């Protein structure tokens, strides 16, 4: 008989099967864009003696290529290598494992399988296999790639095999889910090597290598942004590299690629989401709404037992991980969470909206109002947001955050046509954050006329309205109204603290303190204003909002300057401006108060050039024109500069006009300006005109006015009138200027009745009193008698050389902002040229920070470049500003260039 011939089709099938088998049992080739990660391959080499190696991570994390690189470069240490690649959902472990062992020369026993793919090998065959492996002359390394060992029966057999081959077998399991082997036991005996998802995440350097291999050259910052966006996920980086490689300017396209996630989403849906069971898939979609899944919240979203499902998911490398420092809380990787949300929005928009509301309700119940409104904003539930902002007492936080805060950003989206008192109150608060006091007033007026609360409580609406009215009026309304509204807000707050649980240190409390401080300042209650503003700025709440704290410190500096605490005023103003700098707030958007305070300090020290610069900086602030106190004080400084330049008439005209403008709204300020005018007239020898002006005072504290009157009477020789004026001045907490002025009046009196030795004692005492603060103005602008006595005592002047010229290196000054308005001329005399500057040596770290400041990097960017904390960078910056005698970063760079510390 002839031998039966094989059909050609059988040959084709057999060849195809052989090709498939060859690909299954062949070590994968490394692609052209493969990044060699020595930190991981070195760790695996150190584990070559372990019987079990686990490489576990999510899809697309580079598991297979990592192990392929290891076995290809570690042949000497791993012995004979077998590789078995499993396709999705394949369960025939022993069939392919025995085949793989046979291909590397092991005489495997015939399997005694029980008829199903996932059946066990059986004890007899298992013993025979163990004997064959143990007898191998070389150690065997077998990679099982893609098989998820979830069967307890098969896991027991694999565990038996590993324990009975006496170290001749190293099994490498590469998968997405941890095997159900007793891993704790392997860890305890140090027989397990692991590479987990966190280890597989690409570092920035490794990501840069991947981009370079695909022809994409990016800066370190761009690489970091992309890598952080995908949590070091290899597939995500590869998709980003492919997208950038197709663009002409990859660096400029990073933002667009960050926003574009179609390829990543398709990959995740196909490789991850669709591979899950129906129950797991539903669980993922139901829990993707919140950023963090906490105990209680996850049950509310996905039902009982949800917490156990979370733990199981985290073990299966499903792009979910525990949240550091938050016990039992988990979070999906951001890019995976975004994909789940997009998929849920596509499949069931109604379900997505329901989950957002459920999440918002849970956060609201737990007092996490900011998170609640963020979820409501995602579904445009503006009416509910307005109610929650009011009832949750978040109006204060909205104002304190200012532009750019998370609560403020959501509130800004509330439509103009949304009705109800709650919506009006929120829009009023938003208007206040941008300085729109007219818009704030209009919304509050509408809220009072509207009966519909929008669902909010009447008591919280009333409290929010009272506080917003007080803040709005603090610089815009007349001083009396501002004071009344501040007191009304305080009463509403006191009542709310008793009945509604408003905390004393809350944001609303701090706004009331600020309003009271401003009202007191405008009425001349400097000491009480200091207490209120200090309480607001120094509280934990105040420190949490740099913009608000900077505002409070600016006005505190103004109070310091008015009370003669010049050094403290300078330091406080510098701190205020540093907070603005750190927050990136433009000069035009800042409060003018710290600049006006610095200008006042400079004028009192007769550093006229610095005074001009600071007034110019104040003029560049948009808020100056609407700020009655700051504008009036700035006018008084400009008048002082005009008088110092010899232009008395324009100076007096300026003060008269400013006083007239303030008369109706701010009587104390108007009188303060009249006293300033009288002081200039006394200094110019016009005592009669000074006294005539002082007769028109209505609301000013009598002590300062009485001292100016005493100086005028002293120049006229009216001793009885001098005594009466000094008696009216009193002695209760006089300012430094008042103390010096009193001594100069006494000096004039003594000069008429006492020998020159006595007058010299009084003059010396006044100079010594003024010296610590370098208070020059009372001496430079003293009346004719004092000027004559001073010029006649050259020896005394030699002992007080600080009086002859201002110093600029004792306390920091802030250079003028060069905005459009700051270019206008500010009248004033030429100041003396500053002496030679002595700069304390910068440390190496401070020089490095200074270099980064020159590159216009932010504090956070400098911290990343130097691998230090943001607080450390801020400490270096403060030290640099102090050593260079400046208050702003750009000023520090300019000063450093002048001194040759950096290249210009």
mmCIF file of C-alpha atoms in Angstrom, residues 456-736:
data_model
loop_
_atom_site.group_PDB
_atom_site.id
_atom_site.type_symbol
_atom_site.label_atom_id
_atom_site.label_comp_id
_atom_site.label_asym_id
_atom_site.label_seq_id
_atom_site.Cartn_x
_atom_site.Cartn_y
_atom_site.Cartn_z
ATOM 1 C CA UNK A 456 -31.103 79.501 51.603
ATOM 2 C CA UNK A 457 -31.795 80.266 55.266
ATOM 3 C CA UNK A 458 -32.794 83.821 56.177
ATOM 4 C CA UNK A 459 -30.305 84.029 59.033
ATOM 5 C CA UNK A 460 -27.295 83.099 56.894
ATOM 6 C CA UNK A 461 -28.397 85.516 54.172
ATOM 7 C CA UNK A 462 -28.700 88.305 56.744
ATOM 8 C CA UNK A 463 -25.252 87.554 58.188
ATOM 9 C CA UNK A 464 -23.554 87.420 54.779
ATOM 10 C CA UNK A 465 -25.286 90.642 53.711
ATOM 11 C CA UNK A 466 -24.192 92.483 56.858
ATOM 12 C CA UNK A 467 -20.564 91.405 56.491
ATOM 13 C CA UNK A 468 -20.403 92.263 52.782
ATOM 14 C CA UNK A 469 -21.945 95.690 53.433
ATOM 15 C CA UNK A 470 -19.328 96.381 56.103
ATOM 16 C CA UNK A 471 -16.412 95.358 53.870
ATOM 17 C CA UNK A 472 -17.770 97.339 50.923
ATOM 18 C CA UNK A 473 -18.250 100.461 53.028
ATOM 19 C CA UNK A 474 -14.876 100.213 54.773
ATOM 20 C CA UNK A 475 -13.138 102.394 52.194
ATOM 21 C CA UNK A 476 -15.983 103.496 49.902
ATOM 22 C CA UNK A 477 -18.710 105.024 52.111
ATOM 23 C CA UNK A 478 -18.299 107.910 54.519
ATOM 24 C CA UNK A 479 -16.483 107.097 57.754
ATOM 25 C CA UNK A 480 -19.621 107.313 59.915
ATOM 26 C CA UNK A 481 -21.542 104.883 57.705
ATOM 27 C CA UNK A 482 -18.550 102.557 57.540
ATOM 28 C CA UNK A 483 -18.395 102.528 61.336
ATOM 29 C CA UNK A 484 -22.150 101.905 61.715
ATOM 30 C CA UNK A 485 -22.097 99.031 59.222
ATOM 31 C CA UNK A 486 -19.053 97.478 60.885
ATOM 32 C CA UNK A 487 -20.837 97.559 64.245
ATOM 33 C CA UNK A 488 -23.970 96.093 62.666
ATOM 34 C CA UNK A 489 -21.891 93.280 61.134
ATOM 35 C CA UNK A 490 -20.298 92.613 64.517
ATOM 36 C CA UNK A 491 -23.736 92.317 66.140
ATOM 37 C CA UNK A 492 -24.908 89.932 63.418
ATOM 38 C CA UNK A 493 -21.756 87.893 63.865
ATOM 39 C CA UNK A 494 -22.146 87.734 67.659
ATOM 40 C CA UNK A 495 -25.704 86.507 67.246
ATOM 41 C CA UNK A 496 -24.665 83.934 64.642
ATOM 42 C CA UNK A 497 -21.895 82.617 66.885
ATOM 43 C CA UNK A 498 -24.524 81.919 69.539
ATOM 44 C CA UNK A 499 -27.322 80.514 67.360
ATOM 45 C CA UNK A 500 -25.749 79.307 64.086
ATOM 46 C CA UNK A 501 -22.411 77.885 65.148
ATOM 47 C CA UNK A 502 -20.222 80.427 63.364
ATOM 48 C CA UNK A 503 -16.715 80.042 64.751
ATOM 49 C CA UNK A 504 -14.995 83.115 66.247
ATOM 50 C CA UNK A 505 -11.964 82.647 64.005
ATOM 51 C CA UNK A 506 -13.901 82.078 60.792
ATOM 52 C CA UNK A 507 -13.460 83.955 57.540
ATOM 53 C CA UNK A 508 -16.562 86.038 58.253
ATOM 54 C CA UNK A 509 -15.109 86.997 61.654
ATOM 55 C CA UNK A 510 -11.870 88.182 60.075
ATOM 56 C CA UNK A 511 -13.719 90.291 57.522
ATOM 57 C CA UNK A 512 -15.631 91.965 60.344
ATOM 58 C CA UNK A 513 -12.370 92.631 62.192
ATOM 59 C CA UNK A 514 -10.892 94.186 59.059
ATOM 60 C CA UNK A 515 -13.981 96.364 58.543
ATOM 61 C CA UNK A 516 -13.889 97.535 62.168
ATOM 62 C CA UNK A 517 -10.173 98.296 61.890
ATOM 63 C CA UNK A 518 -10.698 100.380 58.760
ATOM 64 C CA UNK A 519 -13.646 102.259 60.283
ATOM 65 C CA UNK A 520 -11.605 103.025 63.409
ATOM 66 C CA UNK A 521 -8.635 104.171 61.330
ATOM 67 C CA UNK A 522 -10.828 106.552 59.351
ATOM 68 C CA UNK A 523 -12.186 108.041 62.602
ATOM 69 C CA UNK A 524 -8.700 108.532 64.068
ATOM 70 C CA UNK A 525 -8.838 105.654 66.567
ATOM 71 C CA UNK A 526 -5.351 104.469 65.721
ATOM 72 C CA UNK A 527 -4.777 102.320 68.789
ATOM 73 C CA UNK A 528 -8.118 100.502 68.450
ATOM 74 C CA UNK A 529 -7.597 100.174 64.695
ATOM 75 C CA UNK A 530 -4.223 98.542 65.340
ATOM 76 C CA UNK A 531 -5.842 95.929 67.623
ATOM 77 C CA UNK A 532 -8.555 95.032 65.125
ATOM 78 C CA UNK A 533 -6.222 94.853 62.114
ATOM 79 C CA UNK A 534 -3.591 92.924 64.076
ATOM 80 C CA UNK A 535 -6.219 90.409 65.164
ATOM 81 C CA UNK A 536 -7.299 89.903 61.543
ATOM 82 C CA UNK A 537 -3.781 89.679 60.090
ATOM 83 C CA UNK A 538 -2.332 87.539 62.865
ATOM 84 C CA UNK A 539 -5.100 84.958 63.160
ATOM 85 C CA UNK A 540 -4.733 81.468 61.730
ATOM 86 C CA UNK A 541 -7.469 82.322 59.250
ATOM 87 C CA UNK A 542 -5.765 85.558 58.203
ATOM 88 C CA UNK A 543 -2.470 83.758 57.655
ATOM 89 C CA UNK A 544 -4.239 81.258 55.407
ATOM 90 C CA UNK A 545 -5.137 83.969 52.889
ATOM 91 C CA UNK A 546 -1.998 85.880 51.792
ATOM 92 C CA UNK A 547 -3.945 88.496 49.804
ATOM 93 C CA UNK A 548 -6.105 89.378 52.824
ATOM 94 C CA UNK A 549 -3.151 89.334 55.227
ATOM 95 C CA UNK A 550 -1.196 91.597 52.864
ATOM 96 C CA UNK A 551 -4.070 94.100 52.892
ATOM 97 C CA UNK A 552 -4.273 94.085 56.696
ATOM 98 C CA UNK A 553 -0.501 94.511 57.040
ATOM 99 C CA UNK A 554 -0.556 97.430 54.602
ATOM 100 C CA UNK A 555 -2.978 99.372 56.794
ATOM 101 C CA UNK A 556 -1.126 98.326 59.947
ATOM 102 C CA UNK A 557 2.000 99.832 58.389
ATOM 103 C CA UNK A 558 0.054 103.041 57.783
ATOM 104 C CA UNK A 559 -1.008 103.130 61.448
ATOM 105 C CA UNK A 560 2.614 102.523 62.486
ATOM 106 C CA UNK A 561 3.784 105.391 60.317
ATOM 107 C CA UNK A 562 1.157 107.759 61.713
ATOM 108 C CA UNK A 563 2.174 106.845 65.255
ATOM 109 C CA UNK A 564 5.882 107.386 64.569
ATOM 110 C CA UNK A 565 6.897 103.701 64.666
ATOM 111 C CA UNK A 566 8.878 104.187 61.500
ATOM 112 C CA UNK A 567 11.063 101.067 61.586
ATOM 113 C CA UNK A 568 8.110 98.844 62.353
ATOM 114 C CA UNK A 569 6.062 100.525 59.644
ATOM 115 C CA UNK A 570 8.818 99.841 57.140
ATOM 116 C CA UNK A 571 9.088 96.180 58.133
ATOM 117 C CA UNK A 572 5.314 95.657 58.113
ATOM 118 C CA UNK A 573 4.935 97.272 54.692
ATOM 119 C CA UNK A 574 7.796 95.151 53.365
ATOM 120 C CA UNK A 575 6.062 91.994 54.612
ATOM 121 C CA UNK A 576 2.829 93.087 52.967
ATOM 122 C CA UNK A 577 4.514 93.620 49.600
ATOM 123 C CA UNK A 578 6.431 90.334 49.884
ATOM 124 C CA UNK A 579 3.095 88.509 50.255
ATOM 125 C CA UNK A 580 1.816 90.244 47.135
ATOM 126 C CA UNK A 581 5.000 89.230 45.306
ATOM 127 C CA UNK A 582 4.736 85.602 46.410
ATOM 128 C CA UNK A 583 1.120 85.531 45.258
ATOM 129 C CA UNK A 584 2.040 86.992 41.876
ATOM 130 C CA UNK A 585 -0.377 89.905 42.274
ATOM 131 C CA UNK A 586 0.418 92.697 39.828
ATOM 132 C CA UNK A 587 1.295 96.131 41.299
ATOM 133 C CA UNK A 588 -1.810 97.668 39.758
ATOM 134 C CA UNK A 589 -4.080 95.238 41.647
ATOM 135 C CA UNK A 590 -2.546 95.782 45.098
ATOM 136 C CA UNK A 591 -3.674 97.949 47.969
ATOM 137 C CA UNK A 592 -1.877 101.320 47.932
ATOM 138 C CA UNK A 593 -1.620 101.292 51.758
ATOM 139 C CA UNK A 594 1.874 99.717 52.120
ATOM 140 C CA UNK A 595 3.319 102.100 49.505
ATOM 141 C CA UNK A 596 1.752 105.122 51.195
ATOM 142 C CA UNK A 597 3.095 103.921 54.554
ATOM 143 C CA UNK A 598 6.605 103.627 53.112
ATOM 144 C CA UNK A 599 6.269 107.067 51.544
ATOM 145 C CA UNK A 600 5.247 108.482 54.931
ATOM 146 C CA UNK A 601 8.234 106.814 56.616
ATOM 147 C CA UNK A 602 10.602 108.172 53.982
ATOM 148 C CA UNK A 603 9.208 111.700 54.342
ATOM 149 C CA UNK A 604 9.524 111.630 58.155
ATOM 150 C CA UNK A 605 13.142 110.561 57.676
ATOM 151 C CA UNK A 606 13.529 113.208 54.994
ATOM 152 C CA UNK A 607 14.611 110.621 52.421
ATOM 153 C CA UNK A 608 12.808 112.591 49.761
ATOM 154 C CA UNK A 609 13.872 110.509 46.790
ATOM 155 C CA UNK A 610 12.489 107.333 48.384
ATOM 156 C CA UNK A 611 9.301 109.168 49.340
ATOM 157 C CA UNK A 612 8.763 110.198 45.717
ATOM 158 C CA UNK A 613 9.306 106.631 44.509
ATOM 159 C CA UNK A 614 6.847 105.154 46.964
ATOM 160 C CA UNK A 615 4.187 107.748 46.182
ATOM 161 C CA UNK A 616 4.623 106.913 42.503
ATOM 162 C CA UNK A 617 4.125 103.223 43.333
ATOM 163 C CA UNK A 618 0.937 104.060 45.230
ATOM 164 C CA UNK A 619 -0.282 106.094 42.268
ATOM 165 C CA UNK A 620 0.125 103.009 40.061
ATOM 166 C CA UNK A 621 -2.420 101.095 42.197
ATOM 167 C CA UNK A 622 -5.881 101.181 40.658
ATOM 168 C CA UNK A 623 -7.526 101.187 44.081
ATOM 169 C CA UNK A 624 -5.941 104.475 45.176
ATOM 170 C CA UNK A 625 -8.612 106.735 43.703
ATOM 171 C CA UNK A 626 -11.419 104.902 45.495
ATOM 172 C CA UNK A 627 -9.553 104.609 48.787
ATOM 173 C CA UNK A 628 -10.229 107.738 50.805
ATOM 174 C CA UNK A 629 -7.671 107.136 53.555
ATOM 175 C CA UNK A 630 -4.772 106.101 51.320
ATOM 176 C CA UNK A 631 -5.480 108.910 48.849
ATOM 177 C CA UNK A 632 -5.591 111.550 51.601
ATOM 178 C CA UNK A 633 -2.367 110.287 53.172
ATOM 179 C CA UNK A 634 -0.673 110.194 49.770
ATOM 180 C CA UNK A 635 -1.698 113.816 49.190
ATOM 181 C CA UNK A 636 -0.164 114.793 52.529
ATOM 182 C CA UNK A 637 3.147 113.161 51.523
ATOM 183 C CA UNK A 638 3.138 114.896 48.136
ATOM 184 C CA UNK A 639 2.464 118.217 49.873
ATOM 185 C CA UNK A 640 5.387 117.548 52.178
ATOM 186 C CA UNK A 641 7.602 116.898 49.153
ATOM 187 C CA UNK A 642 6.412 120.115 47.521
ATOM 188 C CA UNK A 643 7.156 122.115 50.646
ATOM 189 C CA UNK A 644 10.588 120.482 50.961
ATOM 190 C CA UNK A 645 11.302 121.628 47.403
ATOM 191 C CA UNK A 646 10.437 125.190 48.400
ATOM 192 C CA UNK A 647 6.954 125.181 46.879
ATOM 193 C CA UNK A 648 4.836 126.066 49.897
ATOM 194 C CA UNK A 649 1.876 127.568 48.048
ATOM 195 C CA UNK A 650 1.185 124.477 45.882
ATOM 196 C CA UNK A 651 1.652 122.293 48.948
ATOM 197 C CA UNK A 652 -0.919 124.240 50.949
ATOM 198 C CA UNK A 653 -3.295 124.289 47.988
ATOM 199 C CA UNK A 654 -3.026 120.509 47.675
ATOM 200 C CA UNK A 655 -3.753 119.991 51.363
ATOM 201 C CA UNK A 656 -6.675 122.415 51.255
ATOM 202 C CA UNK A 657 -8.207 120.649 48.243
ATOM 203 C CA UNK A 658 -7.699 117.208 49.770
ATOM 204 C CA UNK A 659 -9.187 118.362 53.055
ATOM 205 C CA UNK A 660 -12.201 119.853 51.343
ATOM 206 C CA UNK A 661 -12.766 116.620 49.398
ATOM 207 C CA UNK A 662 -12.648 114.594 52.620
ATOM 208 C CA UNK A 663 -14.683 116.973 54.781
ATOM 209 C CA UNK A 664 -18.094 115.382 54.277
ATOM 210 C CA UNK A 665 -17.058 111.728 54.236
ATOM 211 C CA UNK A 666 -14.016 111.676 56.527
ATOM 212 C CA UNK A 667 -13.973 114.570 59.047
ATOM 213 C CA UNK A 668 -10.966 113.165 60.923
ATOM 214 C CA UNK A 669 -8.936 112.882 57.732
ATOM 215 C CA UNK A 670 -9.964 116.383 56.689
ATOM 216 C CA UNK A 671 -8.781 117.762 60.034
ATOM 217 C CA UNK A 672 -5.570 115.725 59.819
ATOM 218 C CA UNK A 673 -4.813 117.404 56.484
ATOM 219 C CA UNK A 674 -5.566 120.844 57.972
ATOM 220 C CA UNK A 675 -3.135 120.125 60.825
ATOM 221 C CA UNK A 676 -0.533 119.108 58.241
ATOM 222 C CA UNK A 677 -1.104 122.417 56.454
ATOM 223 C CA UNK A 678 -0.715 124.314 59.731
ATOM 224 C CA UNK A 679 2.499 122.416 60.455
ATOM 225 C CA UNK A 680 3.920 123.512 57.084
ATOM 226 C CA UNK A 681 2.895 127.122 57.739
ATOM 227 C CA UNK A 682 4.630 127.148 61.136
ATOM 228 C CA UNK A 683 7.778 125.739 59.507
ATOM 229 C CA UNK A 684 7.619 128.531 56.950
ATOM 230 C CA UNK A 685 7.221 131.282 59.550
ATOM 231 C CA UNK A 686 3.496 131.851 58.978
ATOM 232 C CA UNK A 687 2.337 131.210 62.545
ATOM 233 C CA UNK A 688 -0.745 133.428 62.280
ATOM 234 C CA UNK A 689 -2.056 131.589 59.215
ATOM 235 C CA UNK A 690 -1.379 128.258 60.956
ATOM 236 C CA UNK A 691 -3.461 129.300 63.966
ATOM 237 C CA UNK A 692 -6.253 130.522 61.724
ATOM 238 C CA UNK A 693 -6.380 127.136 59.974
ATOM 239 C CA UNK A 694 -6.440 125.230 63.253
ATOM 240 C CA UNK A 695 -9.568 127.100 64.350
ATOM 241 C CA UNK A 696 -11.580 125.221 61.685
ATOM 242 C CA UNK A 697 -10.905 121.745 63.123
ATOM 243 C CA UNK A 698 -13.932 119.624 63.971
ATOM 244 C CA UNK A 699 -13.063 115.953 64.526
ATOM 245 C CA UNK A 700 -9.296 115.698 64.941
ATOM 246 C CA UNK A 701 -7.641 114.442 68.119
ATOM 247 C CA UNK A 702 -6.760 117.623 69.988
ATOM 248 C CA UNK A 703 -3.250 116.583 71.051
ATOM 249 C CA UNK A 704 -1.562 116.860 67.631
ATOM 250 C CA UNK A 705 -3.401 120.066 66.771
ATOM 251 C CA UNK A 706 -2.577 121.538 70.189
ATOM 252 C CA UNK A 707 1.127 120.843 69.679
ATOM 253 C CA UNK A 708 1.122 122.588 66.291
ATOM 254 C CA UNK A 709 -0.748 125.504 67.889
ATOM 255 C CA UNK A 710 1.804 125.569 70.719
ATOM 256 C CA UNK A 711 4.625 125.756 68.174
ATOM 257 C CA UNK A 712 2.870 128.625 66.409
ATOM 258 C CA UNK A 713 2.276 130.503 69.681
ATOM 259 C CA UNK A 714 5.888 129.880 70.706
ATOM 260 C CA UNK A 715 7.122 131.533 67.512
ATOM 261 C CA UNK A 716 4.888 134.515 68.352
ATOM 262 C CA UNK A 717 6.155 134.644 71.916
ATOM 263 C CA UNK A 718 2.698 134.099 73.447
ATOM 264 C CA UNK A 719 3.830 132.087 76.447
ATOM 265 C CA UNK A 720 0.460 131.793 78.163
ATOM 266 C CA UNK A 721 -1.123 130.488 74.966
ATOM 267 C CA UNK A 722 1.735 128.019 74.640
ATOM 268 C CA UNK A 723 1.083 126.704 78.139
ATOM 269 C CA UNK A 724 -2.629 126.350 77.447
ATOM 270 C CA UNK A 725 -1.953 124.492 74.206
ATOM 271 C CA UNK A 726 0.533 122.122 75.848
ATOM 272 C CA UNK A 727 -1.988 121.409 78.575
ATOM 273 C CA UNK A 728 -4.613 120.538 75.937
ATOM 274 C CA UNK A 729 -2.128 118.239 74.206
ATOM 275 C CA UNK A 730 -1.988 115.987 77.267
ATOM 276 C CA UNK A 731 0.456 113.113 77.767
ATOM 277 C CA UNK A 732 -1.557 109.945 77.010
ATOM 278 C CA UNK A 733 0.426 107.728 74.579
ATOM 279 C CA UNK A 734 1.816 110.537 72.414
ATOM 280 C CA UNK A 735 3.340 109.617 69.073
ATOM 281 C CA UNK A 736 7.072 109.990 68.572
#
